[in-house]
Coordinates of C-alpha atoms and ligand atoms in Angstrom, one line a residue:
X7 CA -4.2 -9.3 -25.2
X8 CA -0.5 -9.9 -26.1
X9 CA 0.8 -6.9 -24.1
X10 CA -1.2 -8.0 -21.0
X11 CA 0.3 -11.5 -21.3
X12 CA 3.8 -9.9 -21.6
X13 CA 3.1 -7.9 -18.4
X14 CA 2.1 -11.0 -16.5
X15 CA 5.1 -12.9 -17.8
X16 CA 7.5 -10.2 -16.8
X17 CA 6.0 -10.1 -13.2
X18 CA 6.5 -13.8 -13.0
X19 CA 10.1 -13.4 -14.3
X20 CA 10.9 -10.8 -11.6
X21 CA 9.5 -13.2 -9.0
X22 CA 12.5 -15.4 -9.6
X23 CA 14.8 -12.7 -8.0
X24 CA 14.3 -13.7 -4.3
X25 CA 16.2 -13.9 -1.1
X26 CA 14.5 -17.2 -0.2
X27 CA 14.5 -20.0 -2.7
X28 CA 11.0 -21.4 -3.4
X29 CA 9.3 -18.2 -2.2
X30 CA 9.2 -14.5 -3.3
X31 CA 11.0 -12.5 -0.6
X32 CA 12.7 -9.3 -1.7
X33 CA 13.4 -6.6 0.8
X34 CA 14.9 -3.1 0.4
X35 CA 18.3 -3.2 -1.3
X36 CA 18.8 -6.9 -0.9
X37 CA 21.0 -8.7 -3.4
X38 CA 17.8 -10.1 -5.0
X39 CA 17.0 -6.5 -6.1
X40 CA 20.0 -6.4 -8.4
X41 CA 18.4 -8.9 -10.8
X42 CA 15.2 -6.9 -10.7
X43 CA 17.0 -3.7 -11.6
X44 CA 18.8 -5.5 -14.4
X45 CA 15.6 -6.8 -16.0
X46 CA 13.5 -3.7 -15.4
X47 CA 16.3 -1.5 -16.7
X48 CA 16.6 -3.6 -19.9
X49 CA 12.8 -3.3 -20.5
X50 CA 12.8 0.4 -19.8
X51 CA 15.7 0.9 -22.3
X52 CA 13.9 -1.2 -24.8
X53 CA 10.8 1.1 -24.4
X54 CA 12.9 4.1 -25.2
X55 CA 13.6 5.4 -21.6
X56 CA 16.8 6.7 -20.1
X57 CA 17.4 4.6 -17.0
X58 CA 19.0 5.5 -13.7
X59 CA 19.0 4.2 -10.1
X60 CA 18.8 6.9 -7.5
X61 CA 20.6 6.9 -4.1
X62 CA 17.9 5.0 -2.2
X63 CA 17.7 2.4 -5.0
X64 CA 14.6 3.5 -6.9
X65 CA 14.9 2.6 -10.6
X66 CA 13.8 5.4 -12.8
X67 CA 13.0 5.4 -16.5
X68 CA 12.7 8.8 -18.1
X69 CA 10.8 9.1 -21.4
X70 CA 11.2 12.7 -22.7
X71 CA 8.4 14.8 -23.9
X72 CA 8.4 16.9 -27.1
X73 CA 10.3 19.7 -25.4
X74 CA 13.1 19.4 -22.8
X75 CA 11.2 21.5 -20.2
X76 CA 8.0 19.5 -20.5
X77 CA 6.3 18.8 -17.2
X78 CA 6.5 15.2 -15.9
X79 CA 3.9 12.5 -15.3
X80 CA 5.2 10.0 -12.8
X81 CA 3.9 6.4 -13.0
X82 CA 5.1 4.2 -10.2
X83 CA 4.8 1.4 -7.7
X84 CA 7.1 -0.7 -5.6
X85 CA 9.5 -3.5 -6.3
X86 CA 10.2 -4.8 -2.8
X87 CA 7.9 -7.5 -1.3
X88 CA 6.7 -8.8 2.1
X89 CA 8.3 -12.2 3.1
X90 CA 6.8 -15.1 1.0
X91 CA 4.8 -12.7 -1.2
X92 CA 3.0 -13.0 -4.5
X93 CA 4.3 -11.8 -7.8
X94 CA 2.1 -8.8 -8.4
X95 CA 1.8 -6.5 -5.3
X96 CA 3.7 -3.4 -6.4
X97 CA 5.6 -5.1 -9.3
X98 CA 2.5 -5.0 -11.6
X99 CA 2.3 -1.2 -11.4
X100 CA 5.9 -0.8 -12.4
X101 CA 5.8 -3.4 -15.3
X102 CA 2.5 -2.0 -16.5
X103 CA 4.0 1.6 -16.6
X104 CA 6.9 0.3 -18.7
X105 CA 4.6 -1.5 -21.1
X106 CA 2.5 1.7 -21.4
X107 CA 5.5 3.6 -22.6
X108 CA 6.7 0.7 -24.9
X109 CA 3.3 0.8 -26.6
X110 CA 3.9 4.4 -27.6
X111 CA 6.6 3.2 -30.0
X112 CA 8.5 6.4 -29.8
X113 CA 5.6 8.8 -29.9
X114 CA 6.1 11.9 -27.7
X115 CA 3.7 13.9 -25.7
X116 CA 3.8 17.5 -24.5
X117 CA 4.7 16.0 -21.1
X118 CA 7.5 13.6 -20.1
X119 CA 6.8 10.3 -18.5
X120 CA 8.9 8.9 -15.6
X121 CA 8.3 5.3 -14.6
X122 CA 9.6 4.7 -11.1
X123 CA 10.1 1.3 -9.4
X124 CA 10.3 2.2 -5.7
X125 CA 13.0 0.3 -3.8
X126 CA 11.0 0.2 -0.5
X127 CA 7.3 0.3 0.4
X128 CA 6.5 -2.6 2.7
X129 CA 8.8 -1.6 5.6
X130 CA 10.1 -5.1 6.1
X131 CA 13.8 -4.5 6.4
X132 CA 13.9 -1.6 8.8
X133 CA 10.3 -1.4 10.0
X134 CA 10.0 1.9 8.2
X135 CA 7.7 1.9 5.1
X136 CA 7.7 4.1 2.0
X137 CA 11.5 4.9 1.9
X138 CA 11.5 4.9 -1.9
X139 CA 8.6 7.4 -2.4
X140 CA 9.7 9.5 0.6
X141 CA 13.0 10.0 -1.1
X142 CA 11.2 11.5 -4.1
X143 CA 9.4 13.8 -1.8
X144 CA 12.6 14.9 -0.1
X145 CA 11.4 13.4 3.1
X146 CA 14.3 11.3 4.4
X147 CA 15.4 12.9 7.7
X148 CA 18.8 12.5 9.2
X149 CA 17.8 9.6 11.5
X150 CA 16.4 7.6 8.6
X151 CA 19.3 8.6 6.4
X152 CA 21.7 7.2 9.0
X153 CA 19.7 4.0 9.3
X154 CA 19.8 3.3 5.5
X155 CA 23.4 4.6 4.8
X156 CA 25.2 1.3 5.2
X157 CA 22.8 -0.8 3.1
X158 CA 23.0 1.9 0.4
X159 CA 26.8 1.7 0.4
X160 CA 26.7 -2.1 0.4
X161 CA 24.5 -2.0 -2.7
X162 CA 27.1 0.2 -4.4
X163 CA 25.1 3.5 -4.2
X164 CA 26.1 6.8 -2.5
X165 CA 24.1 7.8 0.6
X166 CA 25.4 11.4 0.4
X167 CA 23.2 11.7 -2.8
X168 CA 19.9 10.9 -1.2
X169 CA 18.7 14.5 -1.5
X170 CA 19.2 14.2 -5.3
X171 CA 16.4 11.6 -5.5
X172 CA 13.9 14.4 -4.9
X173 CA 11.6 15.3 -7.7
X174 CA 12.4 18.8 -9.1
X175 CA 10.8 20.7 -11.9
X176 CA 7.2 20.9 -13.0
X177 CA 5.0 17.8 -12.6
X178 CA 1.5 16.9 -13.8
X179 CA 1.0 14.3 -11.2
X180 CA 1.4 10.7 -10.1
X181 CA -0.5 7.6 -11.3
X182 CA -0.3 4.2 -9.7
X183 CA -1.7 0.9 -10.9
X184 CA -2.0 -1.7 -8.1
X185 CA -3.8 -4.9 -7.3
X186 CA -6.8 -4.3 -5.0
X187 CA -5.5 -6.9 -2.4
X188 CA -9.1 -7.4 -1.3
X189 CA -12.3 -9.1 -2.4
X190 CA -14.5 -6.1 -3.3
X191 CA -14.0 -5.9 -7.1
X192 CA -14.3 -9.6 -7.5
X193 CA -17.5 -9.6 -5.5
X194 CA -18.9 -7.0 -7.9
X195 CA -17.5 -8.8 -11.0
X196 CA -15.5 -5.7 -11.9
X197 CA -12.1 -5.5 -13.5
X198 CA -11.1 -2.1 -12.2
X199 CA -11.7 0.3 -9.3
X200 CA -10.9 4.0 -9.1
X201 CA -9.4 4.8 -5.7
X202 CA -10.9 7.9 -4.1
X203 CA -8.7 8.1 -1.0
X204 CA -6.3 6.1 1.1
X205 CA -7.8 5.4 4.5
X206 CA -6.3 6.8 7.6
X207 CA -5.3 4.4 10.4
X208 CA -5.5 4.3 14.2
X209 CA -3.6 1.6 16.0
X210 CA -3.8 1.1 19.7
X211 CA -3.0 -1.3 22.4
X212 CA -5.8 -1.9 24.9
X213 CA -5.3 -3.6 28.2
X214 CA -7.9 -5.1 30.5
X215 CA -6.7 -6.0 34.0
X216 CA -8.6 -8.1 36.6
X217 CA -7.5 -10.7 39.1
X218 CA -6.0 -14.1 38.6
X219 CA -7.6 -16.9 40.6
X220 CA -8.3 -20.6 40.7
X221 CA -10.6 -21.7 37.8
X222 CA -12.2 -24.4 40.0
X223 CA -12.8 -22.7 43.3
X224 CA -13.8 -19.2 42.3
X225 CA -17.5 -18.9 41.7
X226 CA -18.5 -17.0 38.5
X227 CA -20.1 -14.0 40.3
X228 CA -16.9 -13.4 42.4
X229 CA -14.5 -13.3 39.4
X230 CA -12.7 -10.3 37.8
X231 CA -11.9 -12.1 34.5
X232 CA -9.8 -9.8 32.2
X233 CA -10.2 -12.1 29.2
X234 CA -14.0 -12.4 29.5
X235 CA -14.1 -8.6 29.6
X236 CA -11.8 -8.4 26.6
X237 CA -14.0 -10.8 24.6
X238 CA -17.1 -8.7 25.3
X239 CA -15.3 -5.7 24.0
X240 CA -14.0 -7.4 20.9
X241 CA -17.7 -8.1 20.0
X242 CA -18.5 -4.4 20.6
X243 CA -15.6 -3.5 18.1
X244 CA -17.1 -5.7 15.5
X245 CA -20.6 -4.3 16.0
X246 CA -19.4 -0.7 15.7
X247 CA -17.5 -1.4 12.5
X248 CA -20.5 -3.3 11.0
X249 CA -22.7 -0.2 11.6
X250 CA -20.3 2.2 9.7
X251 CA -19.9 2.7 6.0
X252 CA -16.5 1.8 4.6
X253 CA -15.3 1.5 8.2
X254 CA -13.1 -1.4 9.2
X255 CA -12.0 -2.2 12.8
X256 CA -9.9 -5.2 13.8
X257 CA -8.6 -6.8 16.9
X258 CA -5.9 -9.0 15.4
X259 CA -3.8 -9.9 18.5
X260 CA -4.6 -10.8 22.1
X261 CA -2.3 -11.9 24.9
X262 CA -3.8 -13.3 28.1
X263 CA -1.8 -13.7 31.3
X264 CA -0.9 -15.8 33.1
X265 CA -2.2 -17.9 30.2
X266 CA -3.0 -21.2 31.9
X267 CA -6.0 -23.3 31.3
X268 CA -7.0 -23.6 34.9
X269 CA -6.3 -19.9 35.9
X270 CA -8.7 -17.0 35.5
X271 CA -6.9 -14.4 33.3
X272 CA -5.4 -11.5 35.2
X273 CA -4.7 -9.4 32.1
X274 CA -5.6 -9.3 28.4
X275 CA -3.7 -7.0 26.0
X276 CA -5.2 -6.5 22.6
X277 CA -4.4 -4.6 19.4
X278 CA -7.0 -2.4 17.8
X279 CA -6.8 -1.2 14.2
X280 CA -9.4 1.2 12.8
X281 CA -9.4 2.6 9.3
X282 CA -11.6 5.1 7.4
X283 CA -11.1 7.7 4.7
X284 CA -12.5 10.5 6.9
X285 CA -10.3 11.3 9.9
X286 CA -13.2 12.6 12.0
X287 CA -15.1 9.4 11.5
X288 CA -12.1 7.3 12.4
X289 CA -11.1 9.2 15.6
X290 CA -14.8 9.3 16.6
X291 CA -15.0 5.6 16.4
X292 CA -11.8 5.2 18.5
X293 CA -13.3 7.5 21.2
X294 CA -16.5 5.5 21.3
X295 CA -14.7 2.2 21.5
X296 CA -12.6 3.3 24.4
X297 CA -15.7 4.6 26.1
X298 CA -17.4 1.2 25.7
X299 CA -14.2 -0.5 27.0
X300 CA -14.5 1.6 30.1
X301 CA -18.2 0.7 30.6
X302 CA -17.4 -3.0 30.3
X303 CA -14.5 -2.7 32.7
X304 CA -16.5 -0.9 35.3
X305 CA -19.4 -3.4 35.2
X306 CA -16.9 -6.3 35.6
X307 CA -14.6 -4.7 38.2
X308 CA -11.7 -4.5 35.8
X309 CA -9.3 -1.7 34.9
X310 CA -8.7 -0.7 31.3
X311 CA -5.9 1.4 29.8
X312 CA -4.9 2.2 26.3
X313 CA -1.9 3.4 24.3
X314 CA -2.0 5.0 20.9
X315 CA 0.6 3.4 18.6
X316 CA -0.3 5.1 15.2
X317 CA -2.5 7.9 14.2
X318 CA -2.1 8.3 10.4
X319 CA -4.3 10.7 8.6
X320 CA -6.2 9.7 5.5
X321 CA -4.8 10.8 2.1
X322 CA -7.4 12.0 -0.3
X323 CA -6.3 11.5 -3.9
X324 CA -6.6 14.4 -6.4
X325 CA -10.2 15.0 -7.5
X326 CA -9.3 16.4 -10.9
X327 CA -6.7 13.8 -11.8
X328 CA -9.0 11.1 -10.5
X329 CA -11.8 12.4 -12.8
X330 CA -9.3 12.0 -15.8
X331 CA -8.6 8.5 -14.7
X332 CA -12.4 7.7 -14.3
X333 CA -13.0 9.0 -17.7
X334 CA -10.2 6.9 -19.1
X335 CA -11.8 3.8 -17.4
X336 CA -15.1 4.6 -19.0
X337 CA -13.5 5.2 -22.4
X338 CA -12.3 1.6 -22.3
X339 CA -15.9 0.5 -21.8
X340 CA -15.5 -0.3 -18.1
X341 CA -17.4 0.8 -15.0
X342 CA -15.6 3.6 -13.1
X343 CA -16.4 2.1 -9.7
X344 CA -15.1 4.3 -6.9
X345 CA -13.6 2.8 -3.8
X346 CA -11.3 3.7 -0.8
X347 CA -8.0 1.9 -0.2
X348 CA -7.8 0.3 3.2
X349 CA -4.1 -0.3 2.7
X350 CA -1.3 2.3 2.5
X351 CA 0.4 2.9 -0.9
X352 CA 3.2 5.0 -2.4
X353 CA 0.4 7.2 -3.9
X354 CA -0.4 8.3 -0.3
X355 CA 3.2 9.8 0.0
X356 CA 3.3 11.2 -3.5
X357 CA -0.1 12.9 -2.9
X358 CA 1.5 15.2 -0.3
X359 CA 3.3 17.2 -3.1
X360 CA 1.5 16.5 -6.3
X361 CA -1.9 15.5 -7.7
X362 CA -2.1 11.7 -7.4
X363 CA -4.5 9.1 -8.8
X364 CA -4.7 5.4 -8.3
X365 CA -6.3 2.5 -10.2
X366 CA -7.0 -0.9 -8.6
X367 CA -7.1 -4.2 -10.5
X368 CA -9.3 -7.0 -9.3
X369 CA -7.5 -9.5 -7.0
X370 CA -8.8 -13.0 -7.8
X371 CA -10.0 -14.6 -4.5
X372 CA -9.1 -11.4 -2.8
X373 CA -5.7 -12.9 -2.2
X374 CA -2.6 -10.9 -1.6
X375 CA 0.7 -11.0 0.4
X376 CA 0.6 -14.7 -0.4
X377 CA 2.2 -16.9 -3.1
X378 CA -1.3 -17.5 -4.6
X379 CA -1.7 -13.8 -5.4
X380 CA -2.7 -13.4 -9.1
X381 CA -4.3 -11.1 -11.7
X382 CA -6.5 -11.8 -14.7
X383 CA -5.1 -11.0 -18.2
X384 CA -8.4 -9.3 -19.1
X385 CA -8.1 -7.0 -16.1
X386 CA -4.4 -6.2 -17.0
X387 CA -5.6 -5.4 -20.6
X388 CA -8.3 -3.2 -19.2
X389 CA -5.8 -1.3 -17.0
X390 CA -3.4 -0.9 -19.9
X391 CA -6.2 0.5 -22.1
X392 CA -7.2 2.8 -19.3
X393 CA -3.6 4.0 -19.1
X394 CA -3.6 4.8 -22.8
X395 CA -6.8 6.8 -22.6
X396 CA -5.4 8.6 -19.6
X397 CA -2.3 9.7 -21.5
X398 CA -4.4 10.9 -24.4
X399 CA -6.6 12.9 -22.1
X400 CA -3.6 14.5 -20.4
X401 CA -2.2 15.4 -23.8
X402 CA -5.4 17.2 -24.7
X403 CA -5.5 19.1 -21.4
X404 CA -1.8 19.8 -20.9
X405 CA -1.1 20.9 -24.5
Ligands
ZN29 ZN1 1.8 -2.9 -2.7

């Protein structure tokens, strides 16, 4: 258990590097990231890795294989945080990767290992997520490059070298350890979950329009109440999601106008967020929900319009590499429970160009993006053991 405790201790240590005293807030290339780079760089060196920081601020530790031309396994996650975050979202995957290499005590495989601490995943500073992993995929376009050039310079890096961050040469794939950030594994009393796919997302704004009028003098049957129509539709959204498997749908925001207690609402604008690992299921649900909004509106004499804000396809993880991971989980004596990820992760970006696999660790209380976020040492130990079996299995198959 000692390595597991060291991982947790290191995550807590990195939490001290923050933009906001008393909380963990660390955005892309903020000054707080310098301390993280110093600590992680020291640990990487200690584990026998060659350390560099690429032009978008990803810290990269390279642990050579037996031959210089050995293909590379990338193990990574992110080092930035949401405002007032916990200590483990992203960070754990990086620190765990470093520990995995440290435990090799100099032993070499027929593949190299690169541990990457991505500089940006959460999208807090510029509203653009995954800048770190996108740079590894060579996916920073001119507009994004211009947006991040100044902060890159301010950090002491060279924005003209962004293209050099791209992964070149043969790769075996990408492995990411991450906390689940949800309550499923805890509810099943499981330490680990093998991620099958990262769910696609649809985000829309839906607007009901009726007529504002006096709340005291307008009889119920003569109203065109936009908020009452919206509330009927929100219930329909919940019913639809409950009827689906691994389907989630959320109305997280509503704005009613004019917004007075004694005035019937003229308009109600809502967000809709639908996620599923199969794009056809997700888009089908959105079509049905918009149809039901229309029916509700017609019956109530309202008008309904919608605007699509995001249509992000699902990212299936690699079936073969996921099987290697599942076998590694079983080799450690754990159940290889398969589950989708409802949240986006760097693995989704990496999966575009190489086989990717992902392992979830139980989130106590299902808590994440919150100072109370935590992990259990036994689950960290289970993940570490899984990682060791995973490396052994790759050595057998990639020899
Ligand atoms: Zn994360």
